[in-house]
Amino acid sequence: MTTEPALPDAASPHAEDPADASLPDETSDPRHFRSPVSFVRRGSRLQGRRQQAWDELSDRFVIDVPRAEADTSVDPGYVFDAAAEFGRTAPLVVEIGSGLGEAVTHAAEQNPDKNYLAVEVYLPGLAQTLQRIGQKELTNVRVVQANAPEVLTTMLPAGSVDEVWVFFPDPWHKTRHHKRRMVKDEFAELVARVLVPGGIWRLATDWSDYAVQMREVLDASAGFVNLHHGEQAGEDSPLTRVNREGLEKKAPMDDVDTRGGWAPRFEGRTLTSFENKAHQAGRLIFDLTYRKA
Ligand SMILES: C[S@@+](CC[C@H](N)C(=O)[O-])C[C@H]1O[C@@H](n2cnc3c(N)ncnc32)[C@H](O)[C@@H]1O
């Protein structure tokens, strides 16, 4: 039996940040139109079942994107035609940074009436997603190897997406690397652009200071309304627990989180290996759910 390698540690929010040791503070990738990017280039070698899944299924399920310069870039002239790609019109859910495809394929299996687009830069992750698509015999998932901001800026038509998911994005722990975090003001504008009016943005992270950043960014955005405004505040807040119980080394703010705004765990999100590792390490999960205003 062939053993499939997991995502390398560099992809894990539980390891040091990707390529941390070798990353200059101001690194940007000149091949991408928007920088600095939220990822580092990692191995793209496929083997075993992942290679087999790619060979057998990529023609059908991988969106063939014309590139600008980098192999994860998107030609700004290219526009995704969901009806043509899926062969039907249905609500579209886009998962950004879909990793190994656990969440997106689980949801697609549970909701055959919806279309799912998995956006990921890491080729072995996409191949693993294809493997799951094959195993579950799904027809309602497409995958694209592309830098998410470019997908949101030009590839997806404005007002074409019902839900956007960002689950456990790379945390980029060091302050000097925070600019690489995906969820920031400009990114929120891009998500607002692609969502239908009333569309939903779901986020989850296991790092409290990134959770606070997400809440800051989205609360400050005129484009979004927190569906759980003020909920899980004070003693009920996971942030209060993290601070009080010292569950992470660095406390992001005062002891008691009087603001709250945390969503209940999204029941449509299956327990991925990333989330499971967070539980095992004793970290708490922060869910946020916003509606496009
Ligand atoms: C920590 S992993 C989480 C994966 C998955 N969401 C989960 O919960 O299992 C973050 C993923 O985001 C991907 N990623 C980071 N920046 C990206 C970008 N700009 N565009 C697309 N994918 C990106 C990484 O390659 C990585 O697989």
XYZ file of C-alpha atoms and ligand atoms in Angstrom:
320
model
C 0.000 0.000 0.000
C 1.285 3.447 -0.844
C 1.504 5.843 2.050
C 0.463 9.378 1.278
C 2.496 12.120 2.911
C 0.467 14.609 4.920
C 0.797 18.305 4.314
C 4.319 19.220 5.389
C 4.707 20.965 8.695
C 5.191 24.229 6.879
C 1.508 24.075 5.982
C 0.426 23.530 9.513
C -0.722 26.299 11.807
C 0.743 24.201 14.596
C 4.259 24.457 13.300
C 6.345 27.554 12.912
C 5.168 29.807 10.129
C 5.917 28.609 6.608
C 9.595 28.910 5.714
C 9.989 31.066 8.762
C 13.712 30.676 9.059
C 14.526 31.770 5.539
C 11.967 34.482 5.075
C 13.227 38.051 4.886
C 10.944 40.557 6.605
C 9.805 42.356 3.492
C 9.710 39.403 1.131
C 7.193 39.623 -1.629
C 6.842 37.486 -4.694
C 7.248 39.742 -7.731
C 5.420 37.218 -9.866
C 2.203 37.953 -7.993
C 0.277 41.136 -8.576
C -0.553 41.544 -4.908
C 2.130 41.120 -2.317
C 3.278 40.011 0.095
C 1.485 36.739 -0.487
C 0.109 34.621 2.361
C 1.991 31.477 1.384
C 5.445 30.241 0.500
C 6.148 28.040 -2.439
C 6.379 24.417 -1.386
C 7.046 21.107 -3.054
C 4.658 20.206 -5.818
C 5.799 16.648 -6.389
C 2.995 14.107 -6.550
C 3.364 10.413 -5.957
C 1.312 7.319 -5.333
C -2.413 7.786 -5.052
C -2.207 11.523 -5.308
C -0.491 11.257 -8.688
C -3.037 8.675 -9.754
C -5.932 10.908 -8.667
C -4.397 13.808 -10.550
C -3.941 11.741 -13.700
C -7.463 10.379 -13.600
C -9.491 13.317 -12.348
C -7.754 16.620 -13.059
C -9.255 17.007 -16.555
C -12.714 16.875 -15.088
C -12.374 18.707 -11.795
C -9.423 21.118 -12.008
C -10.197 24.554 -13.420
C -7.747 25.253 -16.203
C -6.806 28.833 -15.411
C -4.814 30.973 -17.822
C -1.854 32.313 -15.851
C -0.363 35.759 -15.607
C 3.219 35.042 -14.525
C 3.479 32.637 -11.605
C 1.930 29.175 -11.835
C -0.439 30.156 -9.027
C -1.410 33.467 -10.599
C -4.550 34.155 -12.608
C -4.684 36.035 -15.888
C -6.766 39.102 -14.982
C -8.766 38.650 -18.179
C -10.069 35.240 -17.136
C -13.571 35.029 -15.615
C -14.936 31.842 -14.034
C -18.200 30.630 -15.565
C -19.720 28.511 -12.786
C -22.754 27.393 -14.802
C -20.508 26.119 -17.585
C -17.940 24.500 -15.284
C -20.504 22.693 -13.108
C -23.001 22.118 -15.900
C -25.762 23.598 -13.776
C -26.762 26.680 -11.809
C -26.641 26.239 -8.019
C -25.530 28.191 -4.944
C -21.738 28.502 -4.974
C -19.549 27.997 -1.885
C -15.855 28.918 -2.183
C -13.314 27.559 0.284
C -10.097 29.589 0.369
C -7.018 27.602 1.414
C -8.783 24.247 1.248
C -5.686 22.276 2.299
C -6.289 18.558 1.864
C -9.935 19.115 0.922
C -11.443 17.576 4.037
C -13.963 20.363 4.705
C -14.984 21.046 1.138
C -15.533 17.429 0.127
C -17.429 16.635 3.319
C -19.728 19.609 2.743
C -20.181 18.753 -0.923
C -21.238 15.237 0.008
C -23.727 16.585 2.571
C -25.118 19.221 0.196
C -25.416 17.851 -3.330
C -27.640 20.822 -4.228
C -24.692 23.259 -3.879
C -21.592 23.835 -5.973
C -18.186 24.012 -4.248
C -14.955 25.611 -5.452
C -11.757 24.756 -3.551
C -9.001 27.374 -3.896
C -5.523 26.234 -2.869
C -1.951 26.943 -3.958
C -0.466 23.661 -2.731
C -0.622 21.053 -5.492
C -0.385 17.917 -3.294
C -3.331 19.297 -1.275
C -5.345 19.664 -4.445
C -4.413 16.157 -5.554
C -5.578 14.845 -2.178
C -8.831 16.764 -2.689
C -9.236 15.052 -6.053
C -8.663 11.720 -4.346
C -11.515 12.482 -1.933
C -13.735 13.636 -4.793
C -13.111 10.293 -6.478
C -13.678 8.237 -3.335
C -16.961 10.006 -2.591
C -17.969 10.091 -6.268
C -18.726 13.792 -6.024
C -19.794 15.824 -9.026
C -20.329 19.197 -7.323
C -16.715 20.198 -6.506
C -14.144 21.964 -8.665
C -10.638 22.844 -7.572
C -8.302 25.584 -8.660
C -4.614 26.052 -7.980
C -4.431 29.798 -7.522
C -3.544 32.648 -5.212
C -6.813 33.517 -3.464
C -6.683 37.329 -3.749
C -6.391 36.993 -7.518
C -9.329 34.594 -7.607
C -11.400 37.117 -5.661
C -10.210 40.171 -7.621
C -10.851 39.111 -11.190
C -11.571 35.425 -11.639
C -14.888 35.279 -9.779
C -17.599 37.598 -11.084
C -18.854 40.218 -8.599
C -21.878 39.013 -6.639
C -21.533 35.386 -7.770
C -20.734 33.529 -4.525
C -23.165 32.532 -1.772
C -20.586 31.646 0.881
C -16.858 32.139 1.341
C -14.993 29.965 3.843
C -11.576 30.655 5.358
C -10.796 27.924 7.868
C -7.503 27.821 9.754
C -5.501 30.151 7.510
C -1.746 30.207 8.076
C -1.236 32.205 11.292
C 2.041 34.002 10.462
C 2.832 34.398 14.140
C 5.664 36.883 14.131
C 4.617 40.522 14.208
C 6.856 41.348 11.287
C 5.054 38.689 9.237
C 1.526 39.779 10.099
C 1.354 41.577 6.769
C 1.296 38.125 5.193
C -1.890 37.140 6.958
C -4.698 36.586 4.533
C -7.511 38.204 6.507
C -6.891 41.941 6.398
C -8.766 45.027 5.190
C -8.035 44.635 1.472
C -8.960 40.962 1.562
C -12.312 41.773 3.209
C -13.073 44.118 0.325
C -12.350 41.332 -2.132
C -14.599 38.880 -0.310
C -17.377 41.495 -0.207
C -16.968 41.952 -3.940
C -17.665 38.319 -4.850
C -20.471 37.623 -2.375
C -24.114 37.956 -3.357
C -26.074 40.490 -1.285
C -26.724 38.710 2.012
C -23.922 36.232 1.272
C -22.057 34.653 4.188
C -18.361 34.674 5.149
C -17.374 31.976 7.626
C -13.983 31.993 9.319
C -12.275 29.817 11.885
C -8.882 29.887 13.545
C -7.226 28.274 16.525
C -4.985 31.270 17.259
C -6.539 33.902 19.483
C -4.584 36.899 18.197
C -5.524 36.059 14.597
C -9.134 35.629 15.752
C -8.980 39.117 17.261
C -7.490 40.462 14.015
C -10.277 38.832 11.996
C -12.895 40.356 14.279
C -11.233 43.799 14.026
C -11.069 43.660 10.241
C -14.632 42.507 9.711
C -16.228 44.696 12.366
C -14.483 47.713 10.808
C -15.693 46.817 7.337
C -18.854 48.569 6.175
C -19.390 45.589 3.896
C -20.150 43.079 6.664
C -22.455 42.527 9.633
C -21.548 40.106 12.426
C -24.339 37.530 12.675
C -23.372 36.882 16.311
C -22.674 40.407 17.452
C -21.949 40.507 21.189
C -22.445 36.777 21.664
C -20.061 34.674 23.760
C -18.724 37.763 25.556
C -17.217 38.033 29.020
C -17.037 34.747 30.872
C -18.553 32.929 27.878
C -15.835 34.067 25.496
C -13.208 31.597 24.277
C -10.797 34.534 24.312
C -11.376 35.060 28.007
C -10.636 31.391 28.555
C -7.447 31.507 26.509
C -6.242 34.488 28.527
C -7.314 33.237 31.910
C -6.093 29.680 31.478
C -2.918 30.634 29.620
C -3.768 28.310 26.760
C -1.425 30.151 24.413
C 1.943 31.679 25.193
C 0.969 35.160 24.082
C -2.188 36.767 25.451
C -3.601 39.098 22.790
C -5.546 41.485 25.018
C -6.960 42.074 28.486
C -8.160 39.258 30.655
C -11.864 39.481 29.918
C -13.178 39.768 26.385
C -16.145 42.059 26.869
C -16.805 42.328 23.155
C -17.519 38.747 22.126
C -19.047 38.291 18.693
C -17.927 34.684 18.323
C -20.129 32.307 16.369
C -21.076 28.811 17.440
C -19.013 26.130 15.746
C -20.174 25.884 12.134
C -21.952 22.549 12.037
C -21.173 22.163 8.324
C -17.420 22.114 9.027
C -16.104 18.619 9.494
C -13.285 18.092 11.972
C -10.164 18.408 9.840
C -6.733 17.149 10.813
C -5.657 20.754 11.450
C -8.504 21.383 13.845
C -7.938 18.055 15.533
C -4.291 18.900 16.191
C -5.387 22.203 17.726
C -7.726 20.365 20.080
C -4.958 17.956 21.022
C -2.639 20.862 21.791
C -5.308 22.350 24.071
C -6.037 25.371 21.891
C -9.558 26.712 21.466
C -11.311 27.305 18.167
C -12.718 30.716 17.256
C -15.558 30.778 14.744
C -16.816 33.976 13.117
C -19.764 34.385 10.752
C -20.518 37.604 8.890
C -23.168 38.536 6.357
C -22.526 40.854 3.467
C -24.361 44.072 4.308
C -3.165 25.932 7.647
S -3.754 25.351 6.171
C -5.483 25.006 6.504
C -6.122 24.117 5.467
C -7.619 23.841 5.630
N -8.378 25.056 5.560
C -7.921 23.073 6.891
O -8.533 23.635 7.802
O -7.557 21.916 6.967
C -3.843 26.838 5.190
C -3.872 26.562 3.706
O -4.048 27.787 3.003
C -3.294 27.720 1.811
N -3.042 29.094 1.358
C -2.301 30.039 1.980
N -2.317 31.177 1.290
C -3.083 30.964 0.187
C -3.457 31.779 -0.921
N -3.039 33.050 -1.021
N -4.244 31.247 -1.870
C -4.665 29.959 -1.768
N -4.345 29.141 -0.750
C -3.559 29.635 0.224
C -2.039 26.976 2.222
O -1.389 26.400 1.119
C -2.590 25.937 3.191
O -2.903 24.720 2.552
